[in-house]
Coordinates of C-alpha atoms in Angstrom, one line a residue:
Chain L
M1 CA 7.2 41.5 -60.5
N2 CA 10.1 41.5 -58.0
K3 CA 9.3 43.1 -54.6
V4 CA 11.5 44.2 -51.8
E5 CA 11.3 41.7 -49.0
K6 CA 12.6 41.8 -45.4
R7 CA 15.6 39.6 -46.3
H8 CA 16.8 42.3 -48.7
I9 CA 17.0 44.8 -45.8
N10 CA 19.9 45.3 -43.4
K11 CA 19.6 46.9 -40.0
L12 CA 22.1 49.7 -39.8
E13 CA 21.2 50.8 -36.3
E14 CA 18.1 51.0 -34.1
Y15 CA 15.4 52.6 -36.3
L16 CA 17.5 52.8 -39.4
W17 CA 17.3 50.1 -42.2
E18 CA 19.1 49.9 -45.5
I19 CA 18.5 48.2 -48.9
P20 CA 22.1 48.0 -50.3
T21 CA 23.0 49.0 -53.8
S22 CA 23.6 45.3 -54.6
Y23 CA 19.8 44.8 -54.5
K24 CA 19.4 46.3 -58.0
S25 CA 22.1 47.1 -60.5
N26 CA 20.8 50.6 -61.4
M27 CA 20.9 51.9 -57.8
R28 CA 23.4 54.7 -57.4
V29 CA 23.1 54.9 -53.6
P30 CA 21.4 52.6 -50.9
A31 CA 17.8 53.1 -50.0
R32 CA 17.2 53.8 -46.3
V33 CA 14.1 53.5 -44.1
L34 CA 13.7 55.2 -40.8
A35 CA 11.3 53.0 -38.8
S36 CA 10.7 50.8 -35.9
E37 CA 10.6 47.1 -36.8
V38 CA 6.9 47.0 -36.2
L39 CA 6.4 49.8 -38.7
L40 CA 8.9 48.3 -41.1
D41 CA 6.9 45.1 -41.2
D42 CA 3.8 47.2 -42.2
I43 CA 5.8 49.3 -44.8
I44 CA 6.9 46.2 -46.6
E45 CA 3.3 45.3 -47.4
D46 CA 2.8 47.9 -50.2
R47 CA 5.2 49.0 -52.9
S48 CA 6.7 51.9 -51.0
L49 CA 10.2 50.3 -50.8
D50 CA 10.2 49.3 -54.5
Q51 CA 9.5 53.0 -55.2
L52 CA 12.3 54.0 -52.8
V53 CA 14.7 51.7 -54.6
N54 CA 13.7 53.5 -57.9
V55 CA 14.5 56.9 -56.3
A56 CA 18.0 55.6 -55.5
T57 CA 18.6 55.5 -59.3
L58 CA 18.2 59.2 -59.9
P59 CA 21.2 61.0 -61.5
G60 CA 23.3 62.8 -58.9
I61 CA 21.6 61.4 -55.8
K62 CA 23.7 61.7 -52.7
V63 CA 24.2 59.3 -49.7
A64 CA 20.8 57.5 -49.9
S65 CA 17.2 57.7 -50.9
L66 CA 15.2 57.9 -47.6
V67 CA 11.7 57.3 -46.3
M68 CA 10.2 58.3 -43.0
P69 CA 8.1 56.0 -40.8
D70 CA 4.8 57.4 -42.2
V71 CA 5.7 56.3 -45.7
H72 CA 3.1 54.8 -48.0
E73 CA 3.0 53.9 -51.7
G74 CA 2.7 56.8 -54.1
Y75 CA 3.2 57.1 -57.8
G76 CA 6.9 57.2 -58.8
F77 CA 8.2 58.6 -55.4
P78 CA 6.8 57.1 -52.3
I79 CA 4.9 59.5 -50.0
G80 CA 7.1 60.2 -47.0
G81 CA 10.3 60.3 -49.1
V82 CA 13.4 62.5 -49.1
A83 CA 16.0 62.6 -51.9
A84 CA 19.0 64.9 -52.1
T85 CA 20.8 65.4 -55.4
S86 CA 24.1 67.2 -56.1
Y87 CA 23.9 70.9 -56.8
P88 CA 23.9 72.3 -59.4
D89 CA 24.0 69.4 -61.9
G90 CA 22.1 66.7 -60.1
A91 CA 18.5 65.8 -61.0
I92 CA 15.5 67.8 -60.2
S93 CA 12.3 65.7 -60.4
P94 CA 8.8 67.2 -60.1
G95 CA 7.6 63.8 -59.0
G96 CA 9.8 64.1 -56.0
I97 CA 7.9 67.2 -54.9
G98 CA 4.4 65.9 -55.9
Y99 CA 1.4 67.4 -57.6
D100 CA 0.3 69.4 -54.6
I101 CA 3.3 71.7 -54.5
N102 CA 3.9 73.1 -50.9
C103 CA 1.1 71.2 -49.4
G104 CA 1.9 71.9 -45.8
V105 CA 0.6 72.5 -42.3
R106 CA 0.5 75.4 -39.9
L107 CA -0.5 75.7 -36.3
L108 CA -2.2 78.8 -34.7
T109 CA -2.1 79.1 -30.9
S110 CA -4.8 80.9 -28.9
E111 CA -4.9 82.4 -25.4
L112 CA -7.9 80.3 -24.4
K113 CA -8.0 77.1 -22.5
I114 CA -10.3 74.2 -23.4
H115 CA -12.7 74.8 -20.5
Q116 CA -13.2 78.4 -21.7
I117 CA -14.6 77.3 -25.0
K118 CA -16.7 74.3 -24.0
G119 CA -20.3 74.9 -25.1
K120 CA -19.2 76.9 -28.1
V121 CA -17.2 74.3 -30.0
E122 CA -20.1 73.3 -32.3
E123 CA -20.9 76.9 -33.1
L124 CA -17.3 77.6 -33.8
I125 CA -16.8 74.7 -36.2
K126 CA -20.0 75.3 -38.0
E127 CA -19.1 78.9 -38.6
M128 CA -15.6 77.8 -39.8
Y129 CA -17.2 75.4 -42.2
A130 CA -19.4 78.2 -43.5
Q131 CA -16.6 80.7 -43.9
I132 CA -13.7 78.5 -45.2
P133 CA -14.6 77.1 -48.6
S134 CA -13.8 73.4 -48.7
G135 CA -14.5 70.5 -51.0
M136 CA -14.0 69.5 -54.6
G137 CA -12.7 72.2 -56.9
K138 CA -14.5 74.9 -54.9
G139 CA -13.7 78.6 -55.4
G140 CA -13.3 81.3 -52.8
Q141 CA -14.3 84.9 -52.2
I142 CA -11.1 86.3 -53.7
V143 CA -11.0 86.4 -57.5
L144 CA -7.6 87.4 -58.9
S145 CA -6.8 89.2 -62.2
V146 CA -3.8 88.0 -64.2
K147 CA -1.7 90.8 -62.7
E148 CA -2.8 90.0 -59.2
I149 CA -2.1 86.3 -59.5
D150 CA 1.5 87.2 -60.7
E151 CA 1.9 89.3 -57.6
V152 CA 0.7 86.3 -55.4
L153 CA 3.2 84.1 -57.1
I154 CA 6.1 86.5 -56.4
K155 CA 5.1 87.6 -52.9
G156 CA 3.6 84.5 -51.3
A157 CA 2.2 85.1 -47.8
E158 CA 3.2 88.8 -48.0
W159 CA 0.5 89.4 -50.7
A160 CA -2.2 88.3 -48.2
I161 CA -0.8 90.7 -45.6
D162 CA -0.5 93.6 -48.0
H163 CA -4.2 93.1 -48.9
G164 CA -5.5 92.9 -45.4
Y165 CA -5.8 89.1 -45.2
G166 CA -3.0 88.4 -42.9
I167 CA -0.7 89.6 -40.1
K168 CA 2.8 91.0 -40.7
E169 CA 4.2 89.2 -37.6
D170 CA 3.3 85.8 -39.2
L171 CA 6.0 86.0 -41.8
A172 CA 8.9 85.2 -39.4
Y173 CA 7.0 82.1 -38.4
I174 CA 6.7 80.6 -41.9
E175 CA 9.2 78.4 -43.5
S176 CA 11.3 80.6 -45.8
N177 CA 9.3 83.5 -44.4
G178 CA 6.4 82.5 -46.8
K179 CA 8.2 83.4 -50.0
L180 CA 10.8 81.8 -52.3
A181 CA 12.7 84.5 -54.1
S182 CA 13.4 82.3 -57.2
A183 CA 9.7 82.3 -58.2
K184 CA 9.0 83.4 -61.8
P185 CA 5.3 83.8 -62.7
D186 CA 6.1 83.9 -66.4
L187 CA 7.1 80.2 -66.2
V188 CA 3.7 79.2 -64.8
S189 CA 1.2 78.4 -67.6
E190 CA -1.9 80.3 -68.3
M191 CA -4.0 77.2 -67.5
A192 CA -2.4 77.0 -64.1
K193 CA -3.1 80.6 -63.4
K194 CA -6.7 80.2 -64.6
R195 CA -7.1 77.3 -62.1
G196 CA -5.6 79.3 -59.3
A197 CA -7.6 82.5 -60.0
N198 CA -10.4 81.9 -57.6
Q199 CA -9.0 79.3 -55.2
L200 CA -7.1 81.5 -52.7
G201 CA -8.4 80.9 -49.2
T202 CA -9.9 77.5 -50.1
L203 CA -9.0 74.1 -48.5
G204 CA -9.7 71.7 -51.3
S205 CA -10.6 68.1 -50.6
G206 CA -8.8 64.8 -49.8
N207 CA -6.8 64.9 -46.6
H208 CA -7.0 68.7 -46.3
F209 CA -8.5 70.1 -43.1
V210 CA -8.9 72.8 -40.5
E211 CA -8.8 71.3 -37.0
V212 CA -9.3 72.7 -33.5
D213 CA -7.3 70.9 -30.9
Y214 CA -6.2 71.4 -27.3
V215 CA -2.8 70.8 -25.8
E216 CA -3.3 67.5 -23.8
E217 CA 0.3 66.9 -22.7
I218 CA 3.6 68.8 -22.6
Y219 CA 6.7 66.7 -23.0
D220 CA 9.3 69.5 -22.8
T221 CA 8.4 72.5 -20.7
E222 CA 11.2 74.8 -21.8
I223 CA 10.6 74.2 -25.6
A224 CA 6.9 74.4 -25.2
K225 CA 7.3 77.8 -23.5
A226 CA 9.5 79.0 -26.3
F227 CA 6.7 77.9 -28.8
G228 CA 4.1 79.6 -26.6
L229 CA 2.4 76.3 -25.8
F230 CA 0.7 75.4 -22.4
E231 CA -1.5 72.6 -21.2
G232 CA -5.2 72.9 -22.0
Q233 CA -4.5 75.6 -24.6
V234 CA -6.8 75.6 -27.7
V235 CA -5.0 75.6 -31.0
I236 CA -6.0 75.5 -34.7
M237 CA -4.2 73.4 -37.3
I238 CA -4.5 74.0 -41.1
H239 CA -3.5 71.5 -43.7
T240 CA -3.7 72.4 -47.4
G241 CA -1.5 73.4 -50.4
S242 CA -1.3 75.2 -53.7
R243 CA -4.7 73.9 -55.1
G244 CA -5.3 73.6 -58.8
L245 CA -2.5 76.0 -59.7
G246 CA 0.2 73.7 -58.1
H247 CA -1.4 70.6 -59.6
Q248 CA -1.2 72.2 -63.1
V249 CA 2.4 73.3 -62.6
A250 CA 3.5 69.8 -61.8
T251 CA 1.4 68.3 -64.6
D252 CA 2.9 70.8 -67.1
Y253 CA 6.5 70.2 -66.1
I254 CA 6.4 66.4 -65.7
R255 CA 5.1 66.3 -69.2
L256 CA 7.9 68.6 -70.4
M257 CA 10.5 66.6 -68.7
M258 CA 9.3 63.4 -70.2
T259 CA 10.5 64.6 -73.5
A260 CA 13.5 66.6 -72.3
M261 CA 15.0 63.5 -70.5
T262 CA 16.1 62.0 -73.8
K263 CA 18.1 65.1 -74.6
Y264 CA 20.1 64.6 -71.4
E265 CA 20.3 60.8 -71.9
I266 CA 18.5 60.1 -68.7
K267 CA 16.5 56.9 -68.2
V268 CA 14.3 56.4 -65.2
P269 CA 12.6 53.1 -64.0
D270 CA 9.2 54.9 -63.6
K271 CA 7.9 57.7 -65.8
E272 CA 6.8 59.7 -62.7
L273 CA 10.5 60.0 -61.8
A274 CA 11.0 62.1 -64.9
C275 CA 13.9 64.5 -64.2
V276 CA 16.5 66.8 -65.8
P277 CA 19.7 68.3 -64.5
F278 CA 18.9 71.1 -62.1
N279 CA 21.1 73.5 -64.0
S280 CA 19.5 72.8 -67.4
E281 CA 17.0 75.2 -68.9
E282 CA 14.1 72.9 -68.2
G283 CA 15.3 72.2 -64.6
Q284 CA 15.6 75.9 -63.9
N285 CA 12.3 76.7 -65.4
Y286 CA 10.6 74.0 -63.3
F287 CA 12.3 75.1 -60.1
K288 CA 11.2 78.7 -60.6
A289 CA 7.6 77.7 -61.4
M290 CA 7.7 75.4 -58.4
C291 CA 8.8 78.3 -56.2
A292 CA 5.9 80.4 -57.6
A293 CA 3.4 77.6 -56.8
A294 CA 4.9 77.2 -53.3
N295 CA 4.4 81.0 -52.8
Y296 CA 0.7 80.6 -53.8
A297 CA 0.4 77.8 -51.2
W298 CA 1.8 80.0 -48.4
C299 CA -0.5 82.8 -49.4
N300 CA -3.4 80.4 -49.4
R301 CA -2.6 79.2 -45.8
E302 CA -2.3 82.8 -44.7
I303 CA -5.7 83.7 -46.0
I304 CA -7.3 80.5 -44.5
S305 CA -5.8 81.6 -41.2
W306 CA -7.4 85.0 -41.7
E307 CA -10.7 83.3 -42.3
A308 CA -10.3 81.1 -39.2
R309 CA -9.1 84.0 -37.1
S310 CA -12.2 86.1 -38.1
V311 CA -14.5 83.3 -37.0
W312 CA -12.6 82.9 -33.8
K313 CA -12.9 86.6 -32.9
K314 CA -16.6 86.7 -33.8
I315 CA -17.5 83.7 -31.8
F316 CA -15.5 84.6 -28.7
G317 CA -15.9 88.4 -29.0
L318 CA -12.2 89.0 -29.0
E319 CA -10.1 91.7 -30.6
V320 CA -7.2 89.5 -31.4
G321 CA -7.1 86.1 -33.1
P322 CA -4.7 83.2 -32.5
S323 CA -1.0 83.6 -33.2
L324 CA 1.0 81.6 -35.7
L325 CA 3.3 79.1 -34.1
Y326 CA 4.8 77.8 -37.4
D327 CA 4.0 76.9 -41.0
V328 CA 6.0 74.2 -42.7
A329 CA 6.0 72.7 -46.2
H330 CA 5.6 69.0 -46.9
N331 CA 6.0 68.9 -50.7
I332 CA 8.9 71.0 -51.9
A333 CA 12.5 71.1 -53.2
K334 CA 15.1 73.3 -51.4
I335 CA 18.8 74.1 -51.9
E336 CA 20.4 73.2 -48.6
T337 CA 24.0 72.5 -47.3
Y338 CA 25.1 69.3 -45.6
M339 CA 28.4 67.6 -44.5
I340 CA 28.8 64.8 -47.1
D341 CA 32.0 62.7 -47.3
G342 CA 33.7 65.1 -44.9
E343 CA 33.0 68.3 -46.7
E344 CA 30.2 70.9 -46.9
Q345 CA 28.1 70.3 -50.0
K346 CA 25.1 72.1 -51.5
V347 CA 22.3 69.7 -52.5
I348 CA 18.8 69.9 -53.9
V349 CA 16.6 68.3 -51.2
H350 CA 13.3 66.8 -52.5
R351 CA 10.7 66.4 -49.8
K352 CA 7.5 64.6 -50.8
G353 CA 5.4 64.1 -47.7
A354 CA 8.2 65.0 -45.4
T355 CA 8.8 68.0 -43.1
R356 CA 11.9 70.0 -42.8
A357 CA 13.1 69.5 -39.2
F358 CA 16.1 71.8 -38.6
G359 CA 17.7 71.9 -35.2
P360 CA 18.9 74.7 -32.9
G361 CA 20.9 77.6 -34.4
F362 CA 19.2 77.7 -37.8
E363 CA 19.4 81.4 -38.9
E364 CA 16.1 81.6 -40.7
L365 CA 14.2 80.8 -37.5
P366 CA 12.7 83.7 -35.4
K367 CA 14.8 84.6 -32.5
N368 CA 12.6 83.0 -29.9
Y369 CA 12.9 79.6 -31.6
R370 CA 16.6 79.8 -32.7
K371 CA 17.9 78.3 -29.5
V372 CA 15.5 75.4 -29.4
G373 CA 15.1 74.5 -33.1
Q374 CA 12.4 74.5 -35.7
P375 CA 8.8 73.5 -34.8
V376 CA 7.6 70.3 -36.6
I377 CA 3.9 69.9 -36.7
I378 CA 2.6 66.3 -37.2
P379 CA -1.1 65.9 -37.8
G380 CA -2.6 62.5 -36.8
S381 CA -6.1 61.7 -37.9
M382 CA -9.4 63.4 -37.0
G383 CA -10.1 61.0 -34.2
T384 CA -6.7 60.4 -32.6
C385 CA -4.1 63.0 -31.8
S386 CA -1.5 65.2 -33.3
Y387 CA 2.0 66.3 -32.1
V388 CA 4.3 69.3 -32.0
L389 CA 7.9 68.3 -32.2
V390 CA 11.1 70.2 -32.5
G391 CA 13.9 69.6 -35.1
T392 CA 17.3 68.4 -33.9
S393 CA 20.9 68.5 -35.1
R394 CA 20.8 64.8 -35.7
S395 CA 18.3 65.2 -38.5
Y396 CA 21.1 66.9 -40.5
D397 CA 23.3 63.7 -40.2
V398 CA 20.6 61.1 -40.9
T399 CA 17.7 62.4 -42.9
F400 CA 18.9 65.6 -44.7
G401 CA 17.2 67.7 -42.0
S402 CA 13.8 66.0 -42.5
C403 CA 11.1 64.3 -40.5
C404 CA 7.8 62.5 -41.0
H405 CA 4.8 64.6 -42.0
G406 CA 1.8 62.8 -40.5
A407 CA 0.6 59.4 -39.4
G408 CA 0.8 57.9 -43.0
R409 CA -2.1 56.2 -44.8
R410 CA -2.4 52.5 -44.4
L411 CA -5.8 51.7 -45.9
S412 CA -7.1 52.7 -49.4
R413 CA -9.9 55.2 -49.8
R414 CA -12.0 52.4 -51.4
A415 CA -11.4 50.0 -48.5
A416 CA -12.2 52.8 -46.1
K417 CA -15.5 53.4 -47.7
R418 CA -16.2 49.7 -47.5
Q419 CA -15.2 49.4 -43.9
V420 CA -16.4 52.7 -42.4
N421 CA -20.0 53.6 -41.7
A422 CA -19.5 57.4 -41.8
P423 CA -22.8 58.5 -40.1
V424 CA -22.0 56.1 -37.2
L425 CA -18.3 57.3 -37.1
K426 CA -19.5 60.9 -37.0
K427 CA -21.8 60.1 -34.0
Q428 CA -19.0 58.1 -32.3
L429 CA -16.6 61.0 -32.6
R430 CA -19.2 63.4 -31.4
E431 CA -19.6 61.1 -28.3
K432 CA -15.8 61.4 -27.8
G433 CA -16.2 65.2 -27.9
I434 CA -15.1 65.7 -31.5
F435 CA -17.3 67.7 -33.9
I436 CA -16.9 67.0 -37.6
E437 CA -18.1 69.2 -40.5
A438 CA -17.6 67.8 -44.0
G439 CA -19.2 68.2 -47.4
S440 CA -20.0 64.5 -47.6
F441 CA -20.1 61.3 -45.6
K442 CA -17.8 59.8 -48.3
G443 CA -15.1 62.3 -47.2
I444 CA -15.5 61.4 -43.5
A445 CA -15.2 57.6 -44.3
E446 CA -12.0 58.2 -46.5
E447 CA -10.3 60.0 -43.7
A448 CA -11.5 57.8 -40.8
P449 CA -8.9 57.1 -38.1
I450 CA -8.6 53.4 -39.1
T451 CA -7.3 54.5 -42.5
Y452 CA -4.1 55.8 -40.9
K453 CA -1.2 54.3 -39.1
D454 CA -0.9 54.7 -35.4
V455 CA 0.5 58.3 -35.1
N456 CA 1.9 57.5 -31.7
L457 CA 4.1 54.8 -33.1
V458 CA 5.3 57.1 -36.0
V459 CA 6.1 59.9 -33.6
D460 CA 7.8 57.7 -31.1
T461 CA 10.0 56.4 -33.9
V462 CA 11.2 59.8 -35.0
S463 CA 11.6 60.9 -31.4
D464 CA 13.5 57.8 -30.3
S465 CA 15.7 57.8 -33.4
G466 CA 16.7 61.4 -32.4
I467 CA 15.7 63.2 -35.6
A468 CA 13.1 65.2 -33.8
K469 CA 11.9 65.6 -30.2
K470 CA 8.4 65.5 -28.7
V471 CA 7.2 68.8 -27.4
A472 CA 3.4 68.5 -27.0
K473 CA 0.5 66.3 -27.8
L474 CA -2.7 67.7 -29.2
R475 CA -6.2 66.3 -28.9
P476 CA -8.8 67.2 -31.6
I477 CA -12.2 68.7 -30.6
A478 CA -13.5 69.8 -34.0
V479 CA -12.6 69.3 -37.6
V480 CA -13.6 70.9 -40.9
K481 CA -12.8 68.2 -43.4
G482 CA -11.9 69.4 -46.9
Chain H
M1 CA -14.9 48.8 -73.5
K2 CA -14.3 47.9 -69.8
I3 CA -13.5 50.2 -66.9
Q4 CA -12.4 48.8 -63.5
Y5 CA -11.3 50.5 -60.3
L6 CA -8.6 48.5 -58.4
P7 CA -7.1 49.0 -54.9
H8 CA -4.4 51.6 -54.1
T9 CA -3.3 52.8 -50.7
A10 CA -3.9 56.5 -51.2
D11 CA -5.0 57.2 -54.8
I12 CA -7.3 55.6 -57.5
R13 CA -6.0 52.9 -59.8
M14 CA -8.1 52.4 -62.9
K15 CA -7.8 49.7 -65.5
V16 CA -9.3 50.4 -69.0
E17 CA -9.7 48.0 -71.9
A18 CA -11.0 48.8 -75.4
S19 CA -11.2 47.2 -78.8
T20 CA -9.3 50.0 -80.5
L21 CA -6.6 52.5 -79.5
Q22 CA -9.0 55.5 -80.1
E23 CA -11.7 53.8 -78.0
L24 CA -9.2 53.5 -75.2
F25 CA -9.0 57.3 -75.1
I26 CA -12.8 57.5 -74.9
A27 CA -12.8 54.8 -72.2
G28 CA -10.1 56.7 -70.2
T29 CA -12.2 59.9 -70.3
R30 CA -15.3 58.1 -69.3
G31 CA -13.6 56.4 -66.4
M32 CA -12.1 59.7 -65.2
N33 CA -15.5 61.5 -65.5
T34 CA -17.1 58.7 -63.3
I35 CA -14.5 59.6 -60.6
L36 CA -15.3 63.4 -61.0
K37 CA -19.1 62.7 -60.7
K38 CA -20.7 59.3 -61.1
G39 CA -23.6 59.2 -63.4
F40 CA -23.3 62.9 -64.5
C41 CA -22.8 62.1 -68.2
N42 CA -26.0 60.1 -68.4
Q43 CA -28.1 63.1 -67.5
F44 CA -27.8 65.1 -70.8
D45 CA -28.8 64.8 -74.4
E46 CA -27.2 68.1 -75.4
S47 CA -23.8 69.6 -74.6
K48 CA -23.4 73.2 -73.6
K49 CA -19.6 73.3 -73.4
K50 CA -17.0 72.5 -75.9
A51 CA -13.2 72.5 -75.9
R52 CA -10.6 71.6 -78.5
I53 CA -7.7 69.5 -77.5
E54 CA -4.5 69.0 -79.5
I55 CA -1.8 66.9 -78.0
Q56 CA 1.5 65.5 -79.3
S57 CA 3.6 63.1 -77.1
S58 CA 6.5 60.7 -77.3
D59 CA 4.4 57.5 -77.3
Y60 CA 0.8 56.3 -77.0
T61 CA 1.0 55.9 -73.2
C62 CA 2.1 59.5 -72.8
L63 CA -0.4 60.6 -75.4
L64 CA -3.3 59.1 -73.4
I65 CA -2.1 60.5 -70.0
D66 CA -1.4 64.0 -71.5
F67 CA -4.8 63.9 -73.2
L68 CA -6.6 63.0 -70.0
S69 CA -4.7 65.7 -68.1
E70 CA -5.8 68.3 -70.6
V71 CA -9.4 67.2 -70.4
L72 CA -9.1 67.4 -66.6
S73 CA -7.6 70.9 -66.8
F74 CA -10.5 72.1 -69.0
S75 CA -13.0 70.5 -66.6
Y76 CA -11.6 72.5 -63.7
V77 CA -11.2 75.8 -65.6
D78 CA -14.6 75.6 -67.2
K79 CA -16.2 73.9 -64.1
S80 CA -17.7 71.3 -66.5
I81 CA -17.4 67.6 -67.2
Y82 CA -16.6 66.8 -70.8
C83 CA -18.5 63.6 -71.5
K84 CA -18.2 63.2 -75.3
V85 CA -14.9 62.8 -77.1
C86 CA -15.0 63.4 -80.9
I87 CA -11.6 62.5 -82.3
L88 CA -11.0 64.7 -85.3
K89 CA -7.5 63.4 -86.1
F90 CA -5.5 60.5 -84.7
S91 CA -2.0 59.8 -86.0
K92 CA 1.2 58.4 -84.5
Y93 CA 1.5 60.0 -81.0
K94 CA -0.8 62.8 -81.9
I95 CA -4.5 63.5 -81.2
I96 CA -6.8 66.4 -82.2
A97 CA -10.2 66.1 -80.5
E98 CA -13.3 68.1 -79.6
V99 CA -14.7 67.4 -76.2
L100 CA -18.3 68.2 -75.4
G101 CA -19.9 68.5 -72.0
N102 CA -21.9 70.3 -69.5
P103 CA -21.4 72.6 -66.5
I104 CA -21.3 71.1 -63.0
D105 CA -22.1 72.6 -59.6
Y106 CA -19.5 70.5 -57.7
F107 CA -17.2 67.6 -58.4
E108 CA -17.6 64.5 -56.2
E109 CA -13.8 63.9 -56.2
E110 CA -11.0 66.3 -56.8
I111 CA -8.4 64.6 -59.0
K112 CA -5.1 66.4 -58.5
A113 CA -3.5 64.7 -61.5
V114 CA -3.5 61.9 -64.0
T115 CA -0.2 60.2 -63.4
Y116 CA 2.1 58.3 -65.7
H117 CA 2.9 55.8 -63.0
E118 CA 2.0 52.2 -64.1
A119 CA 0.4 53.5 -67.3
D120 CA 1.4 51.3 -70.2
V121 CA -0.8 51.2 -73.3
Q122 CA -0.5 47.7 -74.7
K123 CA -2.2 45.7 -77.4
R124 CA -3.0 42.2 -76.0
N125 CA -2.9 38.9 -77.9
D126 CA -6.7 39.1 -78.2
N127 CA -6.3 42.5 -80.1
Q128 CA -7.8 44.4 -77.1
W129 CA -6.0 47.5 -76.0
E130 CA -5.4 48.1 -72.3
T131 CA -3.7 50.2 -69.6
C132 CA -3.7 51.0 -66.0
I133 CA -4.0 54.7 -64.9
I134 CA -3.3 56.1 -61.4
F135 CA -5.1 59.3 -60.4
D136 CA -3.6 61.3 -57.7
I137 CA -6.5 62.4 -55.4

């Protein structure tokens, strides 16, 4: 099997690399990699770039298929990928969004400093573990009727607020205000709804987590102030998605598109790239179902925040819980407008393991962020550090307003289990001042810091390339691992 | 039948081999169930849960993936693992089966999806059937 090698890649500029269309005859646009050379050498090792080349063959794809420096091999699309297709007749591909629709991350900021919570961290994380359901296929406290689940799919985070599980002020601080208006619950299968009926307010497993961090370093005082961040401040990060409901929506529609593709005479080099024209009946149905699943995910993160805030208030005897800094999606498709070939064009931006990173002036942002740009939250791993960045106007020109979404996996879960002694790791992290609560040692091993790329290298790359700017560095002190 | 788990950066890559096409479906289910909870299916003589699965697809590769996806969906909705596969009807790109299993307290792994990526049902020269399957976890 042919594999992309370094000799196939041209350097366009510092941190931007390109595999030209001459590499493979079916490429409609070049494939671009945003990475430092050190990271690129690492990226070449797995099949990420071969998958990126396949994405470049999608009907209607514009400018280039792109990957961020945290990219790793996925199935069909690479994880850490961005693809924009022409609106309204370009392809929409569920694989370009992923099975965990609107998997995303949010950050809550408290008024407390690290020295004020020392001695209570263990109690805090144990209580969070007890109150926030996590682990494999676990259900939560809220069990929805069919009518209620339809309301969640329409209202998103608003549903949580209406039912006393959230704070109204949060909505302005959520991407798309926590609700995509195109959502149509009727286009979500009964099986998907059944899977989602008891999973609101649950983390799930894999790389999902709730993490307590403190702000270790501020890089940009003015922007940090706009975001309400200060040195020593304790913050809470939440990473999860649309749970079984989203997984089922993706499964249902990838299956449907597999058959529908023939009708539109579309051929793809990998079945997981199955796609149809956005403005076809199947394309519209998927998009509306995807929006519904995205709304479920925003509602889920709002309810988990409510659970975390309740624990916070109880442990520290406070009336008010932490505020929401921002909530951003990693796996989603959005209709956005960019300057392409000298004119404004609407495109369907697929982000799979990539974060929207819009710069200053973006209307949707709350007033206090509009001047500085959209917050971009980059989780590292449970033993290293995470970052808060801010989007820039350069991201519009280079990456369809997108940035990396994390450190990026480098080691398989199997290799992790072979190489990591989880009880020893848990003890070592404890000695470093990081408490871990997890359902199993297997889960700890799979998410060990060595399984991820160096988040500092990834963040420096996006920062030095100018598509986002560093605002603050966060250091973990406690983690509930899903 | 033979089930192997191979390296993959983030997910699970499984290779299944069987002497007949129908057996490949049973091997795939068995391999998937081992991911959900190793050894679970060896614990029971009787099955308390039952589901009927009817799938039609465009080829045998899609049929296998769609079948496993459906078994997985029932596993989550019914909070059970379906260990036994009784194939009632098997024709070109169509399967009707009854799956039997038992309730489970918790899954060891949460499989988000059975993907089509790298799946390719093939009959080898030695008449054995095989395919690779990637599970998104």
